[in-house]
Tab-separated table of N, CA and C in Angstrom:
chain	number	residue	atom	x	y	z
A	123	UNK	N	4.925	22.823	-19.971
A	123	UNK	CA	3.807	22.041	-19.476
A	123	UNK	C	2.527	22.807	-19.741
A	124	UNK	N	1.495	22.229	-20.498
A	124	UNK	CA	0.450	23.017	-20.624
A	124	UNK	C	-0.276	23.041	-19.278
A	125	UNK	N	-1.487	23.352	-19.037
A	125	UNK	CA	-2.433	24.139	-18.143
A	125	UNK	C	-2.983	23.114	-17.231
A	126	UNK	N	-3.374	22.270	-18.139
A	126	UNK	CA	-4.151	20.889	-17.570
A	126	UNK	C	-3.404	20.090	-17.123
A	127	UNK	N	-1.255	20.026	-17.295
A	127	UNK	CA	-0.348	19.041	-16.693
A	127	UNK	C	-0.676	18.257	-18.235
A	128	UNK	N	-1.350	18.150	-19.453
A	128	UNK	CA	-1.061	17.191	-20.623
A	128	UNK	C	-0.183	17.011	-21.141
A	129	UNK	N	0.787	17.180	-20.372
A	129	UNK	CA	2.185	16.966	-21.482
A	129	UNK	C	2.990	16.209	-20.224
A	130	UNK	N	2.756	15.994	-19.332
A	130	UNK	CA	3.479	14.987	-17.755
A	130	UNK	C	3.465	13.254	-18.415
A	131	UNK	N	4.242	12.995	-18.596
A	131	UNK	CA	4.404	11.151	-18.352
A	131	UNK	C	3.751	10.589	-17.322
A	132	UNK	N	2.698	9.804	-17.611
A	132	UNK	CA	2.247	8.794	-16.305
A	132	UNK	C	3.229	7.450	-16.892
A	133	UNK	N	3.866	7.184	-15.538
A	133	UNK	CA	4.704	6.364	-15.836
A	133	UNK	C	3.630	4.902	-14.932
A	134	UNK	N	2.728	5.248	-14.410
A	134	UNK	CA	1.739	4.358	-13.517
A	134	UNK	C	1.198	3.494	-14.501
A	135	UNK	N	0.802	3.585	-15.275
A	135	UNK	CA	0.257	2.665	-16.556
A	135	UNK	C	1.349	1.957	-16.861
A	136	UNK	N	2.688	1.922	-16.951
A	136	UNK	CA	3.782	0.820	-17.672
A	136	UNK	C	4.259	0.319	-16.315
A	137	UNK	N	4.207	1.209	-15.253
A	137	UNK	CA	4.489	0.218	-13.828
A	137	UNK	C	3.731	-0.607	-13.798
A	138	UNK	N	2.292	-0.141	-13.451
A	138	UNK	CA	1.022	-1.422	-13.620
A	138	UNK	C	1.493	-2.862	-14.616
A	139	UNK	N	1.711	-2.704	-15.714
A	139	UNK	CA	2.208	-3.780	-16.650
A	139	UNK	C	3.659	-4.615	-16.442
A	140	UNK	N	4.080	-3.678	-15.940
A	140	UNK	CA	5.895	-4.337	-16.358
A	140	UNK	C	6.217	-5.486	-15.301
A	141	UNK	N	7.788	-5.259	-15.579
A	141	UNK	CA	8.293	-6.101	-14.073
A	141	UNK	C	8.156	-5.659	-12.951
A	142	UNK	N	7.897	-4.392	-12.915
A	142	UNK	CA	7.889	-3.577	-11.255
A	142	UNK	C	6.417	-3.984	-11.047
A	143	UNK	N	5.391	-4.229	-11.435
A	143	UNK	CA	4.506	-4.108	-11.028
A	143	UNK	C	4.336	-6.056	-10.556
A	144	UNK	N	5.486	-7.114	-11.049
A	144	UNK	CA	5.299	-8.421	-10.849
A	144	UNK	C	5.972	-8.459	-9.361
A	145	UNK	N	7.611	-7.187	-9.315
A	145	UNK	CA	7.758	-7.377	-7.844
A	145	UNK	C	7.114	-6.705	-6.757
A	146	UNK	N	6.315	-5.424	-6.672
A	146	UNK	CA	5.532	-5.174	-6.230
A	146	UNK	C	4.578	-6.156	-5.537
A	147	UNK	N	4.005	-7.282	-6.502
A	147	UNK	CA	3.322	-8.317	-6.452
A	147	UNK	C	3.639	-9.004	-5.344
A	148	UNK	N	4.807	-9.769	-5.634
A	148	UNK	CA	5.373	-10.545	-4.890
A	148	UNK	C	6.045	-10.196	-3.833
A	149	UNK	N	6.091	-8.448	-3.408
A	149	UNK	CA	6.562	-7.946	-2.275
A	149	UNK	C	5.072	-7.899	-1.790
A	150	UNK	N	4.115	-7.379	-1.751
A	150	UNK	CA	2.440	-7.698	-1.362
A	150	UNK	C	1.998	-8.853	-1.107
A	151	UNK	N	2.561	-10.023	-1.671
A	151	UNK	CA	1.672	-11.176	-0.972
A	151	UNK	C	3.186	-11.846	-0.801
A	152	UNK	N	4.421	-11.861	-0.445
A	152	UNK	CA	5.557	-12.271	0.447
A	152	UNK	C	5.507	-11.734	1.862
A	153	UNK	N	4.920	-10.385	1.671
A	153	UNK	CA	4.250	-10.141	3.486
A	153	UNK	C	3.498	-10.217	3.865
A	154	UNK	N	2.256	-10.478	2.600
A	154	UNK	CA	1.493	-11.513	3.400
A	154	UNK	C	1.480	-12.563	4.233
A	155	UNK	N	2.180	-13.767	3.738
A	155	UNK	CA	2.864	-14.612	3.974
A	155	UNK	C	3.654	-14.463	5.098
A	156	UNK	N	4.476	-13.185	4.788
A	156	UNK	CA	5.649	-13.281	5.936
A	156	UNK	C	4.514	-12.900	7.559
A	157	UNK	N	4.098	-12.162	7.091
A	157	UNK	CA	3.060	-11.653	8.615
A	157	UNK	C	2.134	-12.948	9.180
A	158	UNK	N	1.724	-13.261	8.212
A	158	UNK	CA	0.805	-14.343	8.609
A	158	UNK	C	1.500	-15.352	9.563
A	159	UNK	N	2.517	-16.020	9.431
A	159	UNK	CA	3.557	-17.044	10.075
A	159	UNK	C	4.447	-16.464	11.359
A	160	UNK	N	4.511	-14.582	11.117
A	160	UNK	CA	4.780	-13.850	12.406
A	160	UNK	C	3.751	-14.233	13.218
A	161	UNK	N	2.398	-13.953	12.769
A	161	UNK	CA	1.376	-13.813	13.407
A	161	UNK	C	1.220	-14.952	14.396
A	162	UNK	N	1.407	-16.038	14.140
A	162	UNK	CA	0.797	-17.181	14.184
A	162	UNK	C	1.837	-18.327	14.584
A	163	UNK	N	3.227	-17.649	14.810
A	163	UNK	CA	4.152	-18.241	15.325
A	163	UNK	C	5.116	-17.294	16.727
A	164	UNK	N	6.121	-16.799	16.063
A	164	UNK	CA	6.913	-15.453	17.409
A	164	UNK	C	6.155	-14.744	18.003
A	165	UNK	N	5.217	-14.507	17.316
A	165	UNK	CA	4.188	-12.930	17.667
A	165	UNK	C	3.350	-13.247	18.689
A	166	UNK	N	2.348	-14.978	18.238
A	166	UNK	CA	1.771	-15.192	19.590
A	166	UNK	C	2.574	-15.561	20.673
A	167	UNK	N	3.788	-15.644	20.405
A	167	UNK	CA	4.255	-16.301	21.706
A	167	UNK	C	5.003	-14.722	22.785
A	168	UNK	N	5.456	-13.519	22.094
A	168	UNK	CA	5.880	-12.416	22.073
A	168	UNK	C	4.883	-11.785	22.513
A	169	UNK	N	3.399	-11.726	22.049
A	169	UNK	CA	2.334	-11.000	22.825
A	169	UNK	C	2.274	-11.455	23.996
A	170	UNK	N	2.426	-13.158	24.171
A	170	UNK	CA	1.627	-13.308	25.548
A	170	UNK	C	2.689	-12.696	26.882
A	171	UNK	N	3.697	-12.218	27.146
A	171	UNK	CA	4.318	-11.431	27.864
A	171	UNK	C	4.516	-9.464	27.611
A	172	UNK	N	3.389	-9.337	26.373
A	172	UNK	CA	3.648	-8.116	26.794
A	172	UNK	C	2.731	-7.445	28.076
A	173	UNK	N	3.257	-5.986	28.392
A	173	UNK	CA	2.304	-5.156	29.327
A	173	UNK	C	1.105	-5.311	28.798
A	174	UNK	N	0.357	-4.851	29.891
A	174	UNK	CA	-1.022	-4.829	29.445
A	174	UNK	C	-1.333	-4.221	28.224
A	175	UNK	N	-1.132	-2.562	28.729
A	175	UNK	CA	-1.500	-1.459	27.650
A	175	UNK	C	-0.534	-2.049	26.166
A	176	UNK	N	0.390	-2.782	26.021
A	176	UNK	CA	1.207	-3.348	24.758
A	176	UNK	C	0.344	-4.263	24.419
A	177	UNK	N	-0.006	-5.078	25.198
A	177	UNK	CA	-0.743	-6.488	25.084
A	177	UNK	C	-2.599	-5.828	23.834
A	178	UNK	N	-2.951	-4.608	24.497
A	178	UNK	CA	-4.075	-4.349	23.868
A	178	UNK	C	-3.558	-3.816	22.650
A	179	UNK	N	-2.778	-3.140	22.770
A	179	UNK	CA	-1.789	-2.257	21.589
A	179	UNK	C	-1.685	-3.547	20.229
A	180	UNK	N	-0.997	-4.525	20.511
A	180	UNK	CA	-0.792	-5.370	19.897
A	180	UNK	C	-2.399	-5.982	18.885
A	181	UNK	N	-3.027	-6.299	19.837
A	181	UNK	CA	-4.616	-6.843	19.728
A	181	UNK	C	-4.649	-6.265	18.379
A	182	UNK	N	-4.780	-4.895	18.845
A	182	UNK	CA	-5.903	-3.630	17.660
A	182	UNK	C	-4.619	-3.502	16.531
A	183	UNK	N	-3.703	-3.498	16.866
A	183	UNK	CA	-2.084	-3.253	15.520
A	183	UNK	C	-2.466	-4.283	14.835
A	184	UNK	N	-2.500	-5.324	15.460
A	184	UNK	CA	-2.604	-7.077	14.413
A	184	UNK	C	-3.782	-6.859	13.786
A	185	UNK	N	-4.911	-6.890	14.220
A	185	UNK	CA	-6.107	-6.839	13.299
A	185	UNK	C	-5.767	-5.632	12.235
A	186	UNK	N	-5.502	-4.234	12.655
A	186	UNK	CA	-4.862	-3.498	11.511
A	186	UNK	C	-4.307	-3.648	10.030
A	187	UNK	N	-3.283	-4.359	10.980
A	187	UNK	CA	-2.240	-5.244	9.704
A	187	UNK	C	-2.800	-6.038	8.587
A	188	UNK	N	-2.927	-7.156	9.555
A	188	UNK	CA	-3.970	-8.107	8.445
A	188	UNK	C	-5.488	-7.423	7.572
A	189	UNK	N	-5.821	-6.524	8.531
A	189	UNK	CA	-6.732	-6.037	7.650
A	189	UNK	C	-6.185	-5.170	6.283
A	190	UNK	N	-5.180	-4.180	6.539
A	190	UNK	CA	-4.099	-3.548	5.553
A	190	UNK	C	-3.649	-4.442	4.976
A	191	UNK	N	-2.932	-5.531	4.581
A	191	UNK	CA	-2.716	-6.817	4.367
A	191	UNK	C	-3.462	-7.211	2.827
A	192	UNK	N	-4.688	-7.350	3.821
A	192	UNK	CA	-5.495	-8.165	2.935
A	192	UNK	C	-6.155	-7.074	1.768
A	193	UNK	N	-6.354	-6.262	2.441
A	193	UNK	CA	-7.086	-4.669	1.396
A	193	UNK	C	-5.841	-4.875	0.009
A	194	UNK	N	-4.512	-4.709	0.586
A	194	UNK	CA	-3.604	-4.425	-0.690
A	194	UNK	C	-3.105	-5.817	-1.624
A	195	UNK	N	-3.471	-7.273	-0.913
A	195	UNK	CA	-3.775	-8.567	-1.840
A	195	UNK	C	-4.776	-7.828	-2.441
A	196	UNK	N	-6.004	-7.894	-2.283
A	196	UNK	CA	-7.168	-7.925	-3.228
A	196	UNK	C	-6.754	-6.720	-4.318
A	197	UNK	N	-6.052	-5.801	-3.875
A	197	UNK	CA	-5.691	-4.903	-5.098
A	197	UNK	C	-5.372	-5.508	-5.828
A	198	UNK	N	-3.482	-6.162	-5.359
A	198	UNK	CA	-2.924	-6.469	-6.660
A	198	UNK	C	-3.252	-7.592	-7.503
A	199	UNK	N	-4.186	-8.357	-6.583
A	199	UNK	CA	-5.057	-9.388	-7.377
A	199	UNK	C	-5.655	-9.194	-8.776
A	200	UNK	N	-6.392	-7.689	-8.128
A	200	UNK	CA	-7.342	-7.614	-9.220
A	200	UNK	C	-6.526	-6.924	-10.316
A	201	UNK	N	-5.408	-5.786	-10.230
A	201	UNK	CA	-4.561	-5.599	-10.904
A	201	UNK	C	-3.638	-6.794	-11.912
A	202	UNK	N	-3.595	-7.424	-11.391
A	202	UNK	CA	-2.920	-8.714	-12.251
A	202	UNK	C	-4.186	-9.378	-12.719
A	203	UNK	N	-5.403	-9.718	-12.438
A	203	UNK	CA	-5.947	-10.094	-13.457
A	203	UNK	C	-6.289	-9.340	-14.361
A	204	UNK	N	-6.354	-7.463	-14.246
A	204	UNK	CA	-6.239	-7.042	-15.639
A	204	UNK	C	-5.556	-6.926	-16.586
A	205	UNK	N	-3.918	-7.347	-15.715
A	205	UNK	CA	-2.728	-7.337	-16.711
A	205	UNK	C	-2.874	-8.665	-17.727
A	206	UNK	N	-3.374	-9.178	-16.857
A	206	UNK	CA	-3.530	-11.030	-17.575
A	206	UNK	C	-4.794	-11.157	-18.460
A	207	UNK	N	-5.638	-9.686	-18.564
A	207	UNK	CA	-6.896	-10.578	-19.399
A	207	UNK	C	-7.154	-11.364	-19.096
A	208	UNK	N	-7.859	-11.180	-17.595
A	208	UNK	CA	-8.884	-12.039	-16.696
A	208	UNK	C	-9.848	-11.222	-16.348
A	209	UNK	N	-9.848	-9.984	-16.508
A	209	UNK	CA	-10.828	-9.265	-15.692
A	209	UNK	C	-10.845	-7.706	-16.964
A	210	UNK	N	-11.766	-7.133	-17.062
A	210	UNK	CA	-11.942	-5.511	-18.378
A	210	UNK	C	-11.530	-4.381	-16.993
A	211	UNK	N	-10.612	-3.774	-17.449
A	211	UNK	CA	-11.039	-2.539	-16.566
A	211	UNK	C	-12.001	-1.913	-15.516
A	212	UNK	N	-13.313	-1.968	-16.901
A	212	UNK	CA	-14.569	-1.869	-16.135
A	212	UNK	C	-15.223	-3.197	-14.725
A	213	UNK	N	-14.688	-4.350	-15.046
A	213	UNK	CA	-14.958	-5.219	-13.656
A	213	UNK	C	-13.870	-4.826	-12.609
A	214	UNK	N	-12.513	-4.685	-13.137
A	214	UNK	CA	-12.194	-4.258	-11.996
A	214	UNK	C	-12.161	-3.246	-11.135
A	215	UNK	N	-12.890	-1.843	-12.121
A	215	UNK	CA	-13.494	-0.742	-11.433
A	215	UNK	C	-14.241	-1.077	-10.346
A	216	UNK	N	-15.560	-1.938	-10.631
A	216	UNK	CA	-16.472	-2.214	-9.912
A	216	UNK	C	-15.600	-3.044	-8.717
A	217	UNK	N	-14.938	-3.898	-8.964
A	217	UNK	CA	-14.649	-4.807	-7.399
A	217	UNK	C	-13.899	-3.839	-6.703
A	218	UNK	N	-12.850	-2.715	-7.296
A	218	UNK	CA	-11.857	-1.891	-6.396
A	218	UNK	C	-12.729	-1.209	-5.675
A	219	UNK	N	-13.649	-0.762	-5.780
A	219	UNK	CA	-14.637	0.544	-4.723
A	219	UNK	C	-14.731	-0.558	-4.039
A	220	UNK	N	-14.594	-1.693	-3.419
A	220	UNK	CA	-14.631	-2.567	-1.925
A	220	UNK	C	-13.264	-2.504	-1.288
A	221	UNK	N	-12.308	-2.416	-2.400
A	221	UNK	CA	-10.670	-2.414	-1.588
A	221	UNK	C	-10.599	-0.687	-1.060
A	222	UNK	N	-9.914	-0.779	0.014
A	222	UNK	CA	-9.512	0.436	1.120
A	222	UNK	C	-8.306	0.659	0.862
A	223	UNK	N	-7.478	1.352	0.345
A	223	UNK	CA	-6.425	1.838	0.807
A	223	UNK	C	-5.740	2.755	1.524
A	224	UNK	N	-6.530	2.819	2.348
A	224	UNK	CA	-5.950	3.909	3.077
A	224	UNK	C	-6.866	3.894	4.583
A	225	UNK	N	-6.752	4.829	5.275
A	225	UNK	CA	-7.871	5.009	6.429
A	225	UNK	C	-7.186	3.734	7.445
A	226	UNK	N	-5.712	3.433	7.046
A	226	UNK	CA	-4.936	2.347	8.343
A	226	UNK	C	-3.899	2.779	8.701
A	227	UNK	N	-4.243	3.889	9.385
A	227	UNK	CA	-2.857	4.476	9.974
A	227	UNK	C	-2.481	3.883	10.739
A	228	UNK	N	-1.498	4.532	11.648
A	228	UNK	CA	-0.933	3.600	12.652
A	228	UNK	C	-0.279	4.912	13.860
A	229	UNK	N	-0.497	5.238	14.517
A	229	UNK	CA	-0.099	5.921	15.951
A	229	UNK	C	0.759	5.322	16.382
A	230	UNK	N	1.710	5.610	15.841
A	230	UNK	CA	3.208	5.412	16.920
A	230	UNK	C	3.140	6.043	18.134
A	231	UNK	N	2.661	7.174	18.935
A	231	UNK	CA	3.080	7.929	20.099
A	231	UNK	C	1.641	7.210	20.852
A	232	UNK	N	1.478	6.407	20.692
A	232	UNK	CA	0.484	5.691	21.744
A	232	UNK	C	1.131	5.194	22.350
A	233	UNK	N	0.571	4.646	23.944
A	233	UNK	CA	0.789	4.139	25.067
A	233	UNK	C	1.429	3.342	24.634
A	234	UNK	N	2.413	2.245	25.062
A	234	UNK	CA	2.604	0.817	24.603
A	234	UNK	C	3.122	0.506	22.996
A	235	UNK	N	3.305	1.427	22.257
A	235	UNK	CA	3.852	1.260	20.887
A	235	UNK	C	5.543	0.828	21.039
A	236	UNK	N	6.326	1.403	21.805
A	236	UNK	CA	7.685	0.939	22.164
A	236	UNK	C	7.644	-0.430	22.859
A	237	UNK	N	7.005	-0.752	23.394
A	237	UNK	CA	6.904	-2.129	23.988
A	237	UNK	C	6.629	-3.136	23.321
A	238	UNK	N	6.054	-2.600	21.717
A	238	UNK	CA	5.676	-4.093	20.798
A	238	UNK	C	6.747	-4.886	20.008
A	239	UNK	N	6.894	-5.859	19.874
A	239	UNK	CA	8.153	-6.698	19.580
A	239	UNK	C	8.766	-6.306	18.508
A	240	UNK	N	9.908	-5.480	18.686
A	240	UNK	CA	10.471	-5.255	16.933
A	240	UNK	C	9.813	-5.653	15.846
A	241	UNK	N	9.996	-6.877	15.869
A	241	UNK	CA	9.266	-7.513	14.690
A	241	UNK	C	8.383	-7.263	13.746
A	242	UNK	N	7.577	-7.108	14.813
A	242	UNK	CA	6.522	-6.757	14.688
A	242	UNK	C	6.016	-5.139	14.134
A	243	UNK	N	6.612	-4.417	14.595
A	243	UNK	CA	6.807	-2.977	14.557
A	243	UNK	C	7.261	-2.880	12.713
A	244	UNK	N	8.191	-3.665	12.691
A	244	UNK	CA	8.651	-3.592	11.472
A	244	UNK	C	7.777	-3.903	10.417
A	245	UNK	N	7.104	-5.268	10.903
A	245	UNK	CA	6.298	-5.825	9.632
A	245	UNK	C	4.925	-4.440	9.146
A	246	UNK	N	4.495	-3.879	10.212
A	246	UNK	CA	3.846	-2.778	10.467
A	246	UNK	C	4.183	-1.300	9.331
A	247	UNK	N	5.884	-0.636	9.400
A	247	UNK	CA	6.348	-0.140	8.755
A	247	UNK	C	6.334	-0.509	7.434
A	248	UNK	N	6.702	-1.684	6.995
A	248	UNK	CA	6.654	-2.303	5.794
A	248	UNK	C	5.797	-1.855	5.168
A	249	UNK	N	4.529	-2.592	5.892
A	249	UNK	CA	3.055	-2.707	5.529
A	249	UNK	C	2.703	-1.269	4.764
A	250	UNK	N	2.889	-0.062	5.829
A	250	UNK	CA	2.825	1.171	5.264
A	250	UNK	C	3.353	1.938	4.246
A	251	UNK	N	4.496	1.489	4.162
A	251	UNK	CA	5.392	1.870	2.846
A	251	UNK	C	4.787	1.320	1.702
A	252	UNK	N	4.702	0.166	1.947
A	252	UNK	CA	3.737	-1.037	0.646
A	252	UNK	C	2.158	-0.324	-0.019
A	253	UNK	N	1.876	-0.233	1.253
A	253	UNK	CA	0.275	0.434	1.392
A	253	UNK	C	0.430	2.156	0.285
A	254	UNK	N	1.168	2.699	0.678
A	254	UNK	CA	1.701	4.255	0.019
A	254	UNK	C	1.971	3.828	-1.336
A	255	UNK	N	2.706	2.895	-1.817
A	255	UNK	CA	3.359	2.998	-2.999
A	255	UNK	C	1.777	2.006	-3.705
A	256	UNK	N	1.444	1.244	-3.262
A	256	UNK	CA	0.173	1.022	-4.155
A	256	UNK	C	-1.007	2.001	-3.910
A	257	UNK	N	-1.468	2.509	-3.199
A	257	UNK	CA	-2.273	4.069	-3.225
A	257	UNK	C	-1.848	4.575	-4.317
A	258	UNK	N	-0.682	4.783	-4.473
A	258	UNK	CA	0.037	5.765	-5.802
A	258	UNK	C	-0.449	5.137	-6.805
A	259	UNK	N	-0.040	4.061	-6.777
A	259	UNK	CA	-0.415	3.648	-8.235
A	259	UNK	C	-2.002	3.419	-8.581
A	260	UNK	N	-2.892	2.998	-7.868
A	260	UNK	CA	-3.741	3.248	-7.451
A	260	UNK	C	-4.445	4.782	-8.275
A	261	UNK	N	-4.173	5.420	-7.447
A	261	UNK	CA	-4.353	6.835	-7.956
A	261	UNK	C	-4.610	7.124	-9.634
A	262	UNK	N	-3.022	7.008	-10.363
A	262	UNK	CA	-2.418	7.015	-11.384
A	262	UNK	C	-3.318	6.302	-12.657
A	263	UNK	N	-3.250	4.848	-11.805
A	263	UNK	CA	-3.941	3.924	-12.874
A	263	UNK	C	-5.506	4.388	-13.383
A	264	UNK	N	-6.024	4.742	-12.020
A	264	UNK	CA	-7.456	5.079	-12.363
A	264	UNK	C	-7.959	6.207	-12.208
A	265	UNK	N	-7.285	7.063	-12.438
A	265	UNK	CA	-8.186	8.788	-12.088
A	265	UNK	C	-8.240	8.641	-13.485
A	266	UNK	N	-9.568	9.146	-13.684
A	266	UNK	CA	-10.087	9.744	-14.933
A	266	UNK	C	-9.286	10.547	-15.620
A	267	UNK	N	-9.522	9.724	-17.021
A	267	UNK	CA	-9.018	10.439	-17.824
A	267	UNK	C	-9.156	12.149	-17.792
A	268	UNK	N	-10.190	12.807	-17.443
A	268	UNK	CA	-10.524	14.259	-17.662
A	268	UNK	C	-9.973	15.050	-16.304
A	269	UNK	N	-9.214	14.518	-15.607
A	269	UNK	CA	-8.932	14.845	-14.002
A	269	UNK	C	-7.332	15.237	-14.613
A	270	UNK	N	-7.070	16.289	-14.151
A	270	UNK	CA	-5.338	17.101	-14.548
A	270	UNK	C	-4.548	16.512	-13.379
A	271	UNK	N	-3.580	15.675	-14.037
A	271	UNK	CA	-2.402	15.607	-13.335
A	271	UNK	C	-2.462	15.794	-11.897
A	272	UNK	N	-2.116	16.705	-11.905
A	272	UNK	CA	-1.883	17.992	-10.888
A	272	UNK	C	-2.757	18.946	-11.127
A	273	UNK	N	-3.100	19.650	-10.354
A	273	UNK	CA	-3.779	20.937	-10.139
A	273	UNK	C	-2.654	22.154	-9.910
A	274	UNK	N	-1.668	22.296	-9.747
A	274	UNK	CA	-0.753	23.438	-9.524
A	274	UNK	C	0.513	23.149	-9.601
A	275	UNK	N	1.385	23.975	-10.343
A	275	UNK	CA	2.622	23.479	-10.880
A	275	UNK	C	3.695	23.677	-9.557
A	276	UNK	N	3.061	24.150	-7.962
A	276	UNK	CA	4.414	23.986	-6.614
A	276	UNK	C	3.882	22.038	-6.930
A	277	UNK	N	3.526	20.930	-6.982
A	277	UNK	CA	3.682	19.806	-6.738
A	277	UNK	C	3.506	19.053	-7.710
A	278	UNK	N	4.077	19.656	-9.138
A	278	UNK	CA	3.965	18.434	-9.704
A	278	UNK	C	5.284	17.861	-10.012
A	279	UNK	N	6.525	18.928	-9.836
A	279	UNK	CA	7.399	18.036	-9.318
A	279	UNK	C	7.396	17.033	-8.629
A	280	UNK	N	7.374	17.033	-7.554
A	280	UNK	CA	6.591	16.205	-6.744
A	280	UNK	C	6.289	14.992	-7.216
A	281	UNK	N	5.129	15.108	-7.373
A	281	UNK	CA	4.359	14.245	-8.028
A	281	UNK	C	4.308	13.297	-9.002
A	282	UNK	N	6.183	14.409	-9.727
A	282	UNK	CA	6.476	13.276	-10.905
A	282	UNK	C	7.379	12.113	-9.975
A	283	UNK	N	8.099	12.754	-9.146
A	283	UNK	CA	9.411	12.474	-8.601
A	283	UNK	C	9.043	11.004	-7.807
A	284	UNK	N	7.109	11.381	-7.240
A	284	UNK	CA	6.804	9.815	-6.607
A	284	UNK	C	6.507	8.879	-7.649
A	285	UNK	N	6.104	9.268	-8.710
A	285	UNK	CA	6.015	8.350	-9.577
A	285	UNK	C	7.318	7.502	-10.257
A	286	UNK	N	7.710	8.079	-10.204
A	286	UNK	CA	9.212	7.319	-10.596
A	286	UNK	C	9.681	6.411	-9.534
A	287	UNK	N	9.875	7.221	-8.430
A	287	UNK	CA	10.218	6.438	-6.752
A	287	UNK	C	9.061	5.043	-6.825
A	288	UNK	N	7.830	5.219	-7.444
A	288	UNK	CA	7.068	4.301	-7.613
A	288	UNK	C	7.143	2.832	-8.388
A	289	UNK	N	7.657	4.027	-9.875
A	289	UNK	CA	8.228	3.038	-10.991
A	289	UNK	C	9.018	1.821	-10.388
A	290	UNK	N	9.966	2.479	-9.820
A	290	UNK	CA	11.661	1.844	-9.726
A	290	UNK	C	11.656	0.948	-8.321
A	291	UNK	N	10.488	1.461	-7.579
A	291	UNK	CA	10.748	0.441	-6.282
A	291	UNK	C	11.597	1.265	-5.057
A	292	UNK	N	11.988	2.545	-5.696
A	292	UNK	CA	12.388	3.670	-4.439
A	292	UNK	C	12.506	3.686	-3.703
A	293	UNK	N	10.961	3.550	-2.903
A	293	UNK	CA	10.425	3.657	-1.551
A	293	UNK	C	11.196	3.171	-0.330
């Protein structure tokens, strides 16, 4: 491996294109979907008996979600219209600095986190796993060309090892 990591496979550029990047797709806006109809069906009826401190828990988790949600649609949106020659690179540079990926954690050891409806909890987990594996790609697709790999050869094992876990749907 030379100095700079120039000799590492980005395998993020043929994920972006391929079939992993169509189920990716359709795993990103199928929970959309799937959350939205939680939301708006079991969930309201499941909040209105939780505890209080669950009941607020819930409030601020849901807006979370949907907000995480919607951040990682508009990604793969704009990602598929560059796969499709709908959109240059350069436009979708410009619209991605509005998408967030990240900065939606989630505090499990809060008050009231065991009290929120499985379900719910789950769609949550999902969300995050989903959220991680497009960050990655994310990353991959658009760091500058002049930006090394890696910076130090303890993680680029690593680093290859998520990319693949990325490729293949791993996660």
């Amino acid at each position: 491996m030379s100095e700079l990591g120039l000799n590492t496979v980005s395998f993020a550029g043929r994920a972006a294109a391929s079939t992993q990047f169509k189920a990716t797709y359709a795993e990103g806006m199928g929970l959309v979907e799937e959350t939205a109809a939680y939301l708006d069906g079991p969930g309201r009826s499941a909040a209105k008996v939780l505890p209080r401190m669950a009941s607020v828990l819930y409030a601020a988790e849901s807006m979370r979600l949907t907000t995480r949600l919607m951040q990682m649609a508009s990604w793969l949106l704009l990602q598929r219209a560059v796969n499709n020659g709908e959109m240059s690179r350069d436009q979708v540079l410009s619209e991605k600095s509005k998408v967030r990926l990240d900065d939606f954690n989630v505090d499990r050891q809060a008050p009231g986190w065991n009290d929120l409806p499985e379900a719910f909890r789950d769609l949550v987990e999902r969300s995050l796993r989903l959220q991680n594996r497009i960050a990655l790609l994310d990353r991959e697709i658009y760091r500058p060309a002049d930006t090394p790999v890696v910076p130090d050869n303890e993680n680029s094992v690593q680093a290859q090892l998520d990319l693949l876990r990325t490729a293949f749907n791993l996660n």
